[in-house]
């Protein structure tokens, strides 16, 4: 099949491109650097010509509330329209476990808008919901650091390595459209404090970590299980400690 990967130069996109290519598919990388811009529509009609599947793993360059909403609404609308006009049979998008429960966050409101557009489009689709990536432990800590202290909500998390997310996206791309959401998560459940502590400790980061009842997750309040997948999630195999050991 011809598979077009929107955001194919990024962390997940580049790995999905490699995996799909190894399976023998014709994979086209689509990004502003390759002349395809989903915000303006530039290059979309040309790159989608003859494609069976479009995979959208793009992300907003800005996480400011208005900018991120504008990005996902505009890019998704343009991509769905171009895909329908090109006769693309399957639209695959990557989103986040718990998106509908994280609506206190501007970023997750924008991701929900993206999902709603896809569901209402009439295009055949699959949405892959992934949990937080191992790679983003430090970035998550940076976002809730005050002075030398990391303030975290009291909640659980079931993180996953980006390689396993890319594999799940590639798996969805070559399967039949599900017309709904499939979830993927790592094999272990941590308290947020434990996950961040392990990630920072592996980098010899001396910041103090506390559980703070006032702390939020990208602006959203959490309950204990907000970030956890449901019982039907695909559980990937890579353990966090094993991945951390390989980073040294």
JSON list of C-alpha atoms in Angstrom, two decimals:
[
{"chain": "A", "resi": 1, "resn": "UNK", "atom": "CA", "xyz": [0.00, 0.00, 0.00]},
{"chain": "A", "resi": 2, "resn": "UNK", "atom": "CA", "xyz": [0.94, 3.63, -0.31]},
{"chain": "A", "resi": 3, "resn": "UNK", "atom": "CA", "xyz": [0.93, 5.11, 3.18]},
{"chain": "A", "resi": 4, "resn": "UNK", "atom": "CA", "xyz": [1.42, 8.86, 3.72]},
{"chain": "A", "resi": 5, "resn": "UNK", "atom": "CA", "xyz": [2.73, 9.79, 7.17]},
{"chain": "A", "resi": 6, "resn": "UNK", "atom": "CA", "xyz": [1.92, 13.37, 8.20]},
{"chain": "A", "resi": 7, "resn": "UNK", "atom": "CA", "xyz": [4.59, 14.38, 10.70]},
{"chain": "A", "resi": 8, "resn": "UNK", "atom": "CA", "xyz": [6.82, 11.66, 9.34]},
{"chain": "A", "resi": 9, "resn": "UNK", "atom": "CA", "xyz": [10.03, 13.41, 10.41]},
{"chain": "A", "resi": 10, "resn": "UNK", "atom": "CA", "xyz": [9.13, 13.49, 14.13]},
{"chain": "A", "resi": 11, "resn": "UNK", "atom": "CA", "xyz": [9.77, 11.08, 17.01]},
{"chain": "A", "resi": 12, "resn": "UNK", "atom": "CA", "xyz": [6.85, 8.74, 16.31]},
{"chain": "A", "resi": 13, "resn": "UNK", "atom": "CA", "xyz": [6.54, 9.47, 12.61]},
{"chain": "A", "resi": 14, "resn": "UNK", "atom": "CA", "xyz": [10.11, 8.55, 11.73]},
{"chain": "A", "resi": 15, "resn": "UNK", "atom": "CA", "xyz": [9.84, 5.26, 13.59]},
{"chain": "A", "resi": 16, "resn": "UNK", "atom": "CA", "xyz": [6.47, 4.43, 12.00]},
{"chain": "A", "resi": 17, "resn": "UNK", "atom": "CA", "xyz": [7.88, 5.25, 8.56]},
{"chain": "A", "resi": 18, "resn": "UNK", "atom": "CA", "xyz": [10.77, 2.85, 9.14]},
{"chain": "A", "resi": 19, "resn": "UNK", "atom": "CA", "xyz": [8.48, 0.06, 10.38]},
{"chain": "A", "resi": 20, "resn": "UNK", "atom": "CA", "xyz": [6.02, 0.37, 7.52]},
{"chain": "A", "resi": 21, "resn": "UNK", "atom": "CA", "xyz": [8.88, 0.47, 5.02]},
{"chain": "A", "resi": 22, "resn": "UNK", "atom": "CA", "xyz": [10.32, -2.73, 6.45]},
{"chain": "A", "resi": 23, "resn": "UNK", "atom": "CA", "xyz": [6.94, -4.38, 5.81]},
{"chain": "A", "resi": 24, "resn": "UNK", "atom": "CA", "xyz": [7.28, -3.51, 2.12]},
{"chain": "A", "resi": 25, "resn": "UNK", "atom": "CA", "xyz": [4.79, -0.65, 1.91]},
{"chain": "A", "resi": 26, "resn": "UNK", "atom": "CA", "xyz": [5.40, 2.49, -0.13]},
{"chain": "A", "resi": 27, "resn": "UNK", "atom": "CA", "xyz": [5.78, 5.08, 2.64]},
{"chain": "A", "resi": 28, "resn": "UNK", "atom": "CA", "xyz": [5.81, 8.81, 1.94]},
{"chain": "A", "resi": 29, "resn": "UNK", "atom": "CA", "xyz": [7.07, 11.25, 4.54]},
{"chain": "A", "resi": 30, "resn": "UNK", "atom": "CA", "xyz": [4.91, 14.39, 4.64]},
{"chain": "A", "resi": 31, "resn": "UNK", "atom": "CA", "xyz": [6.03, 17.43, 6.63]},
{"chain": "A", "resi": 32, "resn": "UNK", "atom": "CA", "xyz": [6.71, 21.12, 5.99]},
{"chain": "A", "resi": 33, "resn": "UNK", "atom": "CA", "xyz": [10.34, 20.19, 5.27]},
{"chain": "A", "resi": 34, "resn": "UNK", "atom": "CA", "xyz": [9.16, 17.92, 2.43]},
{"chain": "A", "resi": 35, "resn": "UNK", "atom": "CA", "xyz": [6.80, 20.52, 0.96]},
{"chain": "A", "resi": 36, "resn": "UNK", "atom": "CA", "xyz": [3.58, 19.40, 2.67]},
{"chain": "A", "resi": 37, "resn": "UNK", "atom": "CA", "xyz": [1.87, 21.84, 5.03]},
{"chain": "A", "resi": 38, "resn": "UNK", "atom": "CA", "xyz": [-1.43, 20.75, 6.57]},
{"chain": "A", "resi": 39, "resn": "UNK", "atom": "CA", "xyz": [-2.11, 24.26, 7.92]},
{"chain": "A", "resi": 40, "resn": "UNK", "atom": "CA", "xyz": [-2.09, 25.89, 4.48]},
{"chain": "A", "resi": 41, "resn": "UNK", "atom": "CA", "xyz": [-3.00, 22.77, 2.51]},
{"chain": "A", "resi": 42, "resn": "UNK", "atom": "CA", "xyz": [0.15, 23.11, 0.41]},
{"chain": "A", "resi": 43, "resn": "UNK", "atom": "CA", "xyz": [1.18, 19.82, -1.19]},
{"chain": "A", "resi": 44, "resn": "UNK", "atom": "CA", "xyz": [-1.65, 17.74, 0.30]},
{"chain": "A", "resi": 45, "resn": "UNK", "atom": "CA", "xyz": [-3.48, 16.88, -2.92]},
{"chain": "A", "resi": 46, "resn": "UNK", "atom": "CA", "xyz": [-0.24, 15.83, -4.61]},
{"chain": "A", "resi": 47, "resn": "UNK", "atom": "CA", "xyz": [1.11, 13.69, -1.76]},
{"chain": "A", "resi": 48, "resn": "UNK", "atom": "CA", "xyz": [-2.22, 11.90, -1.15]},
{"chain": "A", "resi": 49, "resn": "UNK", "atom": "CA", "xyz": [-2.68, 10.92, -4.79]},
{"chain": "A", "resi": 50, "resn": "UNK", "atom": "CA", "xyz": [-2.92, 7.12, -4.94]},
{"chain": "A", "resi": 51, "resn": "UNK", "atom": "CA", "xyz": [-2.61, 6.70, -1.15]},
{"chain": "A", "resi": 52, "resn": "UNK", "atom": "CA", "xyz": [-4.53, 3.94, 0.62]},
{"chain": "A", "resi": 53, "resn": "UNK", "atom": "CA", "xyz": [-3.81, 5.23, 4.14]},
{"chain": "A", "resi": 54, "resn": "UNK", "atom": "CA", "xyz": [-2.91, 8.56, 5.71]},
{"chain": "A", "resi": 55, "resn": "UNK", "atom": "CA", "xyz": [-1.33, 8.51, 9.16]},
{"chain": "A", "resi": 56, "resn": "UNK", "atom": "CA", "xyz": [-1.41, 11.76, 11.15]},
{"chain": "A", "resi": 57, "resn": "UNK", "atom": "CA", "xyz": [1.19, 11.92, 13.93]},
{"chain": "A", "resi": 58, "resn": "UNK", "atom": "CA", "xyz": [1.82, 15.66, 13.57]},
{"chain": "A", "resi": 59, "resn": "UNK", "atom": "CA", "xyz": [1.85, 17.99, 16.57]},
{"chain": "A", "resi": 60, "resn": "UNK", "atom": "CA", "xyz": [1.42, 21.69, 17.14]},
{"chain": "A", "resi": 61, "resn": "UNK", "atom": "CA", "xyz": [4.62, 23.77, 17.27]},
{"chain": "A", "resi": 62, "resn": "UNK", "atom": "CA", "xyz": [3.01, 25.84, 20.05]},
{"chain": "A", "resi": 63, "resn": "UNK", "atom": "CA", "xyz": [1.11, 24.55, 23.10]},
{"chain": "A", "resi": 64, "resn": "UNK", "atom": "CA", "xyz": [-0.50, 27.95, 23.84]},
{"chain": "A", "resi": 65, "resn": "UNK", "atom": "CA", "xyz": [-4.26, 27.38, 24.11]},
{"chain": "A", "resi": 66, "resn": "UNK", "atom": "CA", "xyz": [-5.42, 29.30, 21.03]},
{"chain": "A", "resi": 67, "resn": "UNK", "atom": "CA", "xyz": [-2.46, 28.28, 18.85]},
{"chain": "A", "resi": 68, "resn": "UNK", "atom": "CA", "xyz": [-2.80, 24.58, 19.56]},
{"chain": "A", "resi": 69, "resn": "UNK", "atom": "CA", "xyz": [-6.56, 24.64, 18.95]},
{"chain": "A", "resi": 70, "resn": "UNK", "atom": "CA", "xyz": [-6.06, 26.49, 15.67]},
{"chain": "A", "resi": 71, "resn": "UNK", "atom": "CA", "xyz": [-3.41, 23.97, 14.62]},
{"chain": "A", "resi": 72, "resn": "UNK", "atom": "CA", "xyz": [-5.44, 20.82, 15.21]},
{"chain": "A", "resi": 73, "resn": "UNK", "atom": "CA", "xyz": [-8.71, 22.22, 13.87]},
{"chain": "A", "resi": 74, "resn": "UNK", "atom": "CA", "xyz": [-7.17, 23.67, 10.70]},
{"chain": "A", "resi": 75, "resn": "UNK", "atom": "CA", "xyz": [-4.72, 20.88, 9.90]},
{"chain": "A", "resi": 76, "resn": "UNK", "atom": "CA", "xyz": [-7.24, 18.10, 10.59]},
{"chain": "A", "resi": 77, "resn": "UNK", "atom": "CA", "xyz": [-9.96, 19.80, 8.52]},
{"chain": "A", "resi": 78, "resn": "UNK", "atom": "CA", "xyz": [-7.57, 20.25, 5.59]},
{"chain": "A", "resi": 79, "resn": "UNK", "atom": "CA", "xyz": [-6.26, 16.70, 5.83]},
{"chain": "A", "resi": 80, "resn": "UNK", "atom": "CA", "xyz": [-9.71, 15.09, 6.05]},
{"chain": "A", "resi": 81, "resn": "UNK", "atom": "CA", "xyz": [-10.96, 17.09, 3.05]},
{"chain": "A", "resi": 82, "resn": "UNK", "atom": "CA", "xyz": [-7.90, 16.29, 0.95]},
{"chain": "A", "resi": 83, "resn": "UNK", "atom": "CA", "xyz": [-8.06, 12.63, 1.97]},
{"chain": "A", "resi": 84, "resn": "UNK", "atom": "CA", "xyz": [-11.72, 12.33, 0.96]},
{"chain": "A", "resi": 85, "resn": "UNK", "atom": "CA", "xyz": [-11.04, 14.02, -2.37]},
{"chain": "A", "resi": 86, "resn": "UNK", "atom": "CA", "xyz": [-8.10, 11.68, -3.04]},
{"chain": "A", "resi": 87, "resn": "UNK", "atom": "CA", "xyz": [-10.11, 8.59, -2.15]},
{"chain": "A", "resi": 88, "resn": "UNK", "atom": "CA", "xyz": [-7.90, 7.64, 0.81]},
{"chain": "A", "resi": 89, "resn": "UNK", "atom": "CA", "xyz": [-9.48, 4.56, 2.39]},
{"chain": "A", "resi": 90, "resn": "UNK", "atom": "CA", "xyz": [-8.22, 4.89, 5.97]},
{"chain": "A", "resi": 91, "resn": "UNK", "atom": "CA", "xyz": [-7.37, 7.88, 8.18]},
{"chain": "A", "resi": 92, "resn": "UNK", "atom": "CA", "xyz": [-5.21, 7.00, 11.21]},
{"chain": "A", "resi": 93, "resn": "UNK", "atom": "CA", "xyz": [-4.48, 9.55, 13.94]},
{"chain": "A", "resi": 94, "resn": "UNK", "atom": "CA", "xyz": [-2.41, 9.39, 17.10]},
{"chain": "A", "resi": 95, "resn": "UNK", "atom": "CA", "xyz": [-3.94, 10.85, 20.25]},
{"chain": "A", "resi": 96, "resn": "UNK", "atom": "CA", "xyz": [-3.67, 10.39, 24.01]},
{"chain": "A", "resi": 97, "resn": "UNK", "atom": "CA", "xyz": [-5.21, 8.04, 26.57]},
{"chain": "A", "resi": 98, "resn": "UNK", "atom": "CA", "xyz": [-7.59, 10.04, 28.76]},
{"chain": "A", "resi": 99, "resn": "UNK", "atom": "CA", "xyz": [-8.03, 12.94, 26.32]},
{"chain": "A", "resi": 100, "resn": "UNK", "atom": "CA", "xyz": [-11.75, 13.20, 27.09]},
{"chain": "A", "resi": 101, "resn": "UNK", "atom": "CA", "xyz": [-10.95, 13.27, 30.84]},
{"chain": "A", "resi": 102, "resn": "UNK", "atom": "CA", "xyz": [-8.31, 16.03, 30.53]},
{"chain": "A", "resi": 103, "resn": "UNK", "atom": "CA", "xyz": [-10.47, 18.87, 29.24]},
{"chain": "A", "resi": 104, "resn": "UNK", "atom": "CA", "xyz": [-9.11, 21.33, 31.81]},
{"chain": "A", "resi": 105, "resn": "UNK", "atom": "CA", "xyz": [-6.04, 21.51, 29.55]},
{"chain": "A", "resi": 106, "resn": "UNK", "atom": "CA", "xyz": [-6.00, 23.62, 26.39]},
{"chain": "A", "resi": 107, "resn": "UNK", "atom": "CA", "xyz": [-3.82, 21.04, 24.67]},
{"chain": "A", "resi": 108, "resn": "UNK", "atom": "CA", "xyz": [-6.23, 18.20, 25.37]},
{"chain": "A", "resi": 109, "resn": "UNK", "atom": "CA", "xyz": [-9.24, 20.31, 24.38]},
{"chain": "A", "resi": 110, "resn": "UNK", "atom": "CA", "xyz": [-7.48, 20.72, 21.03]},
{"chain": "A", "resi": 111, "resn": "UNK", "atom": "CA", "xyz": [-6.81, 16.97, 20.76]},
{"chain": "A", "resi": 112, "resn": "UNK", "atom": "CA", "xyz": [-10.49, 16.31, 21.54]},
{"chain": "A", "resi": 113, "resn": "UNK", "atom": "CA", "xyz": [-11.46, 18.74, 18.77]},
{"chain": "A", "resi": 114, "resn": "UNK", "atom": "CA", "xyz": [-9.19, 16.81, 16.40]},
{"chain": "A", "resi": 115, "resn": "UNK", "atom": "CA", "xyz": [-10.83, 13.52, 17.36]},
{"chain": "A", "resi": 116, "resn": "UNK", "atom": "CA", "xyz": [-14.34, 14.96, 17.03]},
{"chain": "A", "resi": 117, "resn": "UNK", "atom": "CA", "xyz": [-13.57, 16.22, 13.51]},
{"chain": "A", "resi": 118, "resn": "UNK", "atom": "CA", "xyz": [-12.30, 12.79, 12.47]},
{"chain": "A", "resi": 119, "resn": "UNK", "atom": "CA", "xyz": [-15.33, 10.99, 13.92]},
{"chain": "A", "resi": 120, "resn": "UNK", "atom": "CA", "xyz": [-17.78, 13.39, 12.23]},
{"chain": "A", "resi": 121, "resn": "UNK", "atom": "CA", "xyz": [-16.02, 13.39, 8.85]},
{"chain": "A", "resi": 122, "resn": "UNK", "atom": "CA", "xyz": [-17.56, 10.30, 7.29]},
{"chain": "A", "resi": 123, "resn": "UNK", "atom": "CA", "xyz": [-14.03, 9.08, 6.46]},
{"chain": "A", "resi": 124, "resn": "UNK", "atom": "CA", "xyz": [-13.06, 5.57, 7.56]},
{"chain": "A", "resi": 125, "resn": "UNK", "atom": "CA", "xyz": [-10.72, 6.00, 10.53]},
{"chain": "A", "resi": 126, "resn": "UNK", "atom": "CA", "xyz": [-8.82, 4.58, 13.47]},
{"chain": "A", "resi": 127, "resn": "UNK", "atom": "CA", "xyz": [-7.61, 6.66, 16.42]},
{"chain": "A", "resi": 128, "resn": "UNK", "atom": "CA", "xyz": [-4.69, 5.30, 18.43]},
{"chain": "A", "resi": 129, "resn": "UNK", "atom": "CA", "xyz": [-4.64, 6.47, 22.06]},
{"chain": "A", "resi": 130, "resn": "UNK", "atom": "CA", "xyz": [-1.21, 6.13, 23.69]},
{"chain": "A", "resi": 131, "resn": "UNK", "atom": "CA", "xyz": [-0.17, 6.82, 27.26]},
{"chain": "A", "resi": 132, "resn": "UNK", "atom": "CA", "xyz": [2.66, 9.20, 28.19]},
{"chain": "A", "resi": 133, "resn": "UNK", "atom": "CA", "xyz": [6.01, 8.40, 26.57]},
{"chain": "A", "resi": 134, "resn": "UNK", "atom": "CA", "xyz": [9.08, 7.36, 28.57]},
{"chain": "A", "resi": 135, "resn": "UNK", "atom": "CA", "xyz": [11.01, 10.05, 26.68]},
{"chain": "A", "resi": 136, "resn": "UNK", "atom": "CA", "xyz": [8.84, 12.84, 28.11]},
{"chain": "A", "resi": 137, "resn": "UNK", "atom": "CA", "xyz": [9.46, 12.25, 31.83]},
{"chain": "A", "resi": 138, "resn": "UNK", "atom": "CA", "xyz": [11.87, 15.18, 32.04]},
{"chain": "A", "resi": 139, "resn": "UNK", "atom": "CA", "xyz": [9.64, 17.47, 30.00]},
{"chain": "A", "resi": 140, "resn": "UNK", "atom": "CA", "xyz": [6.70, 16.66, 32.24]},
{"chain": "A", "resi": 141, "resn": "UNK", "atom": "CA", "xyz": [8.82, 17.45, 35.30]},
{"chain": "A", "resi": 142, "resn": "UNK", "atom": "CA", "xyz": [10.05, 20.71, 33.74]},
{"chain": "A", "resi": 143, "resn": "UNK", "atom": "CA", "xyz": [6.46, 21.87, 33.27]},
{"chain": "A", "resi": 144, "resn": "UNK", "atom": "CA", "xyz": [5.61, 21.54, 36.97]},
{"chain": "A", "resi": 145, "resn": "UNK", "atom": "CA", "xyz": [8.90, 22.65, 38.54]},
{"chain": "A", "resi": 146, "resn": "UNK", "atom": "CA", "xyz": [8.89, 25.56, 40.97]},
{"chain": "A", "resi": 147, "resn": "UNK", "atom": "CA", "xyz": [12.41, 26.56, 41.99]},
{"chain": "A", "resi": 148, "resn": "UNK", "atom": "CA", "xyz": [14.16, 23.23, 42.54]},
{"chain": "A", "resi": 149, "resn": "UNK", "atom": "CA", "xyz": [10.99, 21.27, 43.36]},
{"chain": "A", "resi": 150, "resn": "UNK", "atom": "CA", "xyz": [8.78, 19.22, 41.04]},
{"chain": "A", "resi": 151, "resn": "UNK", "atom": "CA", "xyz": [5.10, 19.44, 42.07]},
{"chain": "A", "resi": 152, "resn": "UNK", "atom": "CA", "xyz": [3.08, 16.45, 40.86]},
{"chain": "A", "resi": 153, "resn": "UNK", "atom": "CA", "xyz": [-0.58, 15.45, 41.20]},
{"chain": "A", "resi": 154, "resn": "UNK", "atom": "CA", "xyz": [-1.39, 12.26, 43.11]},
{"chain": "A", "resi": 155, "resn": "UNK", "atom": "CA", "xyz": [-2.29, 9.94, 40.26]},
{"chain": "A", "resi": 156, "resn": "UNK", "atom": "CA", "xyz": [-1.18, 6.80, 38.46]},
{"chain": "A", "resi": 157, "resn": "UNK", "atom": "CA", "xyz": [0.41, 6.54, 35.02]},
{"chain": "A", "resi": 158, "resn": "UNK", "atom": "CA", "xyz": [1.18, 3.62, 32.67]},
{"chain": "A", "resi": 159, "resn": "UNK", "atom": "CA", "xyz": [3.89, 5.04, 30.38]},
{"chain": "A", "resi": 160, "resn": "UNK", "atom": "CA", "xyz": [5.16, 3.57, 27.12]},
{"chain": "A", "resi": 161, "resn": "UNK", "atom": "CA", "xyz": [8.29, 3.88, 24.99]},
{"chain": "A", "resi": 162, "resn": "UNK", "atom": "CA", "xyz": [7.99, 5.72, 21.68]},
{"chain": "A", "resi": 163, "resn": "UNK", "atom": "CA", "xyz": [9.12, 2.64, 19.70]},
{"chain": "A", "resi": 164, "resn": "UNK", "atom": "CA", "xyz": [6.07, 0.73, 20.94]},
{"chain": "A", "resi": 165, "resn": "UNK", "atom": "CA", "xyz": [3.77, 3.65, 20.12]},
{"chain": "A", "resi": 166, "resn": "UNK", "atom": "CA", "xyz": [5.15, 3.77, 16.57]},
{"chain": "A", "resi": 167, "resn": "UNK", "atom": "CA", "xyz": [4.61, 0.03, 16.26]},
{"chain": "A", "resi": 168, "resn": "UNK", "atom": "CA", "xyz": [0.98, 0.44, 17.36]},
{"chain": "A", "resi": 169, "resn": "UNK", "atom": "CA", "xyz": [0.44, 3.23, 14.84]},
{"chain": "A", "resi": 170, "resn": "UNK", "atom": "CA", "xyz": [1.95, 1.12, 12.05]},
{"chain": "A", "resi": 171, "resn": "UNK", "atom": "CA", "xyz": [-0.18, -1.84, 13.11]},
{"chain": "A", "resi": 172, "resn": "UNK", "atom": "CA", "xyz": [-3.34, 0.30, 12.91]},
{"chain": "A", "resi": 173, "resn": "UNK", "atom": "CA", "xyz": [-2.32, 1.65, 9.50]},
{"chain": "A", "resi": 174, "resn": "UNK", "atom": "CA", "xyz": [-2.21, -1.77, 7.85]},
{"chain": "A", "resi": 175, "resn": "UNK", "atom": "CA", "xyz": [-5.33, -3.12, 9.60]},
{"chain": "A", "resi": 176, "resn": "UNK", "atom": "CA", "xyz": [-8.94, -2.40, 8.69]},
{"chain": "A", "resi": 177, "resn": "UNK", "atom": "CA", "xyz": [-10.39, 0.86, 10.04]},
{"chain": "A", "resi": 178, "resn": "UNK", "atom": "CA", "xyz": [-11.97, 0.34, 13.46]},
{"chain": "A", "resi": 179, "resn": "UNK", "atom": "CA", "xyz": [-14.20, 3.42, 13.38]},
{"chain": "A", "resi": 180, "resn": "UNK", "atom": "CA", "xyz": [-13.19, 4.19, 16.95]},
{"chain": "A", "resi": 181, "resn": "UNK", "atom": "CA", "xyz": [-10.32, 4.26, 19.42]},
{"chain": "A", "resi": 182, "resn": "UNK", "atom": "CA", "xyz": [-7.68, 1.64, 20.19]},
{"chain": "A", "resi": 183, "resn": "UNK", "atom": "CA", "xyz": [-5.50, 2.11, 23.26]},
{"chain": "A", "resi": 184, "resn": "UNK", "atom": "CA", "xyz": [-1.86, 1.19, 23.81]},
{"chain": "A", "resi": 185, "resn": "UNK", "atom": "CA", "xyz": [0.13, 1.42, 27.05]},
{"chain": "A", "resi": 186, "resn": "UNK", "atom": "CA", "xyz": [3.30, 0.19, 28.67]},
{"chain": "A", "resi": 187, "resn": "UNK", "atom": "CA", "xyz": [3.40, -2.88, 30.93]},
{"chain": "A", "resi": 188, "resn": "UNK", "atom": "CA", "xyz": [3.73, -1.13, 34.31]},
{"chain": "A", "resi": 189, "resn": "UNK", "atom": "CA", "xyz": [1.61, 1.21, 36.41]},
{"chain": "A", "resi": 190, "resn": "UNK", "atom": "CA", "xyz": [3.47, 3.82, 38.47]},
{"chain": "A", "resi": 191, "resn": "UNK", "atom": "CA", "xyz": [2.50, 6.65, 40.72]},
{"chain": "A", "resi": 192, "resn": "UNK", "atom": "CA", "xyz": [3.43, 9.83, 38.86]},
{"chain": "A", "resi": 193, "resn": "UNK", "atom": "CA", "xyz": [5.95, 10.65, 41.58]},
{"chain": "A", "resi": 194, "resn": "UNK", "atom": "CA", "xyz": [7.69, 7.27, 41.11]},
{"chain": "A", "resi": 195, "resn": "UNK", "atom": "CA", "xyz": [7.79, 7.58, 37.31]},
{"chain": "A", "resi": 196, "resn": "UNK", "atom": "CA", "xyz": [9.31, 11.06, 37.41]},
{"chain": "A", "resi": 197, "resn": "UNK", "atom": "CA", "xyz": [11.72, 10.15, 40.20]},
{"chain": "A", "resi": 198, "resn": "UNK", "atom": "CA", "xyz": [13.07, 7.21, 38.18]},
{"chain": "A", "resi": 199, "resn": "UNK", "atom": "CA", "xyz": [13.41, 9.34, 35.06]},
{"chain": "A", "resi": 200, "resn": "UNK", "atom": "CA", "xyz": [15.22, 12.21, 36.78]},
{"chain": "A", "resi": 201, "resn": "UNK", "atom": "CA", "xyz": [17.41, 9.95, 38.87]},
{"chain": "A", "resi": 202, "resn": "UNK", "atom": "CA", "xyz": [18.68, 8.21, 35.73]},
{"chain": "A", "resi": 203, "resn": "UNK", "atom": "CA", "xyz": [19.87, 11.63, 34.50]},
{"chain": "A", "resi": 204, "resn": "UNK", "atom": "CA", "xyz": [21.39, 12.57, 37.89]},
{"chain": "A", "resi": 205, "resn": "UNK", "atom": "CA", "xyz": [18.84, 15.36, 38.15]},
{"chain": "A", "resi": 206, "resn": "UNK", "atom": "CA", "xyz": [18.85, 16.58, 41.79]},
{"chain": "A", "resi": 207, "resn": "UNK", "atom": "CA", "xyz": [15.41, 18.20, 41.85]},
{"chain": "A", "resi": 208, "resn": "UNK", "atom": "CA", "xyz": [13.15, 17.43, 44.81]},
{"chain": "A", "resi": 209, "resn": "UNK", "atom": "CA", "xyz": [9.86, 15.73, 43.92]},
{"chain": "A", "resi": 210, "resn": "UNK", "atom": "CA", "xyz": [6.66, 16.21, 45.94]},
{"chain": "A", "resi": 211, "resn": "UNK", "atom": "CA", "xyz": [3.04, 15.17, 45.58]},
{"chain": "A", "resi": 212, "resn": "UNK", "atom": "CA", "xyz": [0.99, 18.35, 45.64]},
{"chain": "A", "resi": 213, "resn": "UNK", "atom": "CA", "xyz": [-2.85, 18.30, 45.82]},
{"chain": "A", "resi": 214, "resn": "UNK", "atom": "CA", "xyz": [-2.91, 21.62, 43.93]},
{"chain": "A", "resi": 215, "resn": "UNK", "atom": "CA", "xyz": [-0.72, 20.40, 41.07]},
{"chain": "A", "resi": 216, "resn": "UNK", "atom": "CA", "xyz": [-2.18, 19.80, 37.60]},
{"chain": "A", "resi": 217, "resn": "UNK", "atom": "CA", "xyz": [-1.22, 17.81, 34.51]},
{"chain": "A", "resi": 218, "resn": "UNK", "atom": "CA", "xyz": [-0.74, 20.31, 31.67]},
{"chain": "A", "resi": 219, "resn": "UNK", "atom": "CA", "xyz": [-3.45, 22.39, 33.34]},
{"chain": "A", "resi": 220, "resn": "UNK", "atom": "CA", "xyz": [-5.91, 19.55, 33.97]},
{"chain": "A", "resi": 221, "resn": "UNK", "atom": "CA", "xyz": [-6.84, 18.17, 37.38]},
{"chain": "A", "resi": 222, "resn": "UNK", "atom": "CA", "xyz": [-6.29, 14.43, 37.76]},
{"chain": "A", "resi": 223, "resn": "UNK", "atom": "CA", "xyz": [-8.08, 11.64, 39.54]},
{"chain": "A", "resi": 224, "resn": "UNK", "atom": "CA", "xyz": [-6.18, 8.48, 40.43]},
{"chain": "A", "resi": 225, "resn": "UNK", "atom": "CA", "xyz": [-6.95, 6.68, 37.16]},
{"chain": "A", "resi": 226, "resn": "UNK", "atom": "CA", "xyz": [-7.34, 9.59, 34.70]},
{"chain": "A", "resi": 227, "resn": "UNK", "atom": "CA", "xyz": [-4.16, 8.67, 32.79]},
{"chain": "A", "resi": 228, "resn": "UNK", "atom": "CA", "xyz": [-4.70, 4.91, 32.77]},
{"chain": "A", "resi": 229, "resn": "UNK", "atom": "CA", "xyz": [-6.01, 2.93, 29.79]},
{"chain": "A", "resi": 230, "resn": "UNK", "atom": "CA", "xyz": [-9.08, 0.72, 29.82]},
{"chain": "A", "resi": 231, "resn": "UNK", "atom": "CA", "xyz": [-9.10, -3.07, 30.15]},
{"chain": "A", "resi": 232, "resn": "UNK", "atom": "CA", "xyz": [-8.97, -3.69, 26.39]},
{"chain": "A", "resi": 233, "resn": "UNK", "atom": "CA", "xyz": [-5.74, -1.76, 25.79]},
{"chain": "A", "resi": 234, "resn": "UNK", "atom": "CA", "xyz": [-2.86, -3.40, 23.94]},
{"chain": "A", "resi": 235, "resn": "UNK", "atom": "CA", "xyz": [-0.04, -3.75, 26.46]},
{"chain": "A", "resi": 236, "resn": "UNK", "atom": "CA", "xyz": [3.43, -3.28, 25.00]},
{"chain": "A", "resi": 237, "resn": "UNK", "atom": "CA", "xyz": [6.43, -5.11, 26.40]},
{"chain": "A", "resi": 238, "resn": "UNK", "atom": "CA", "xyz": [9.17, -2.55, 27.10]},
{"chain": "A", "resi": 239, "resn": "UNK", "atom": "CA", "xyz": [9.75, -1.87, 30.81]},
{"chain": "A", "resi": 240, "resn": "UNK", "atom": "CA", "xyz": [10.79, 1.60, 31.96]},
{"chain": "A", "resi": 241, "resn": "UNK", "atom": "CA", "xyz": [13.83, 0.47, 33.98]},
{"chain": "A", "resi": 242, "resn": "UNK", "atom": "CA", "xyz": [15.14, -1.56, 31.03]},
{"chain": "A", "resi": 243, "resn": "UNK", "atom": "CA", "xyz": [14.75, 1.42, 28.71]},
{"chain": "A", "resi": 244, "resn": "UNK", "atom": "CA", "xyz": [16.48, 3.74, 31.21]},
{"chain": "A", "resi": 245, "resn": "UNK", "atom": "CA", "xyz": [19.41, 1.32, 31.48]},
{"chain": "A", "resi": 246, "resn": "UNK", "atom": "CA", "xyz": [19.87, 1.44, 27.71]},
{"chain": "A", "resi": 247, "resn": "UNK", "atom": "CA", "xyz": [20.09, 5.25, 27.74]},
{"chain": "A", "resi": 248, "resn": "UNK", "atom": "CA", "xyz": [23.34, 5.25, 29.74]}
]
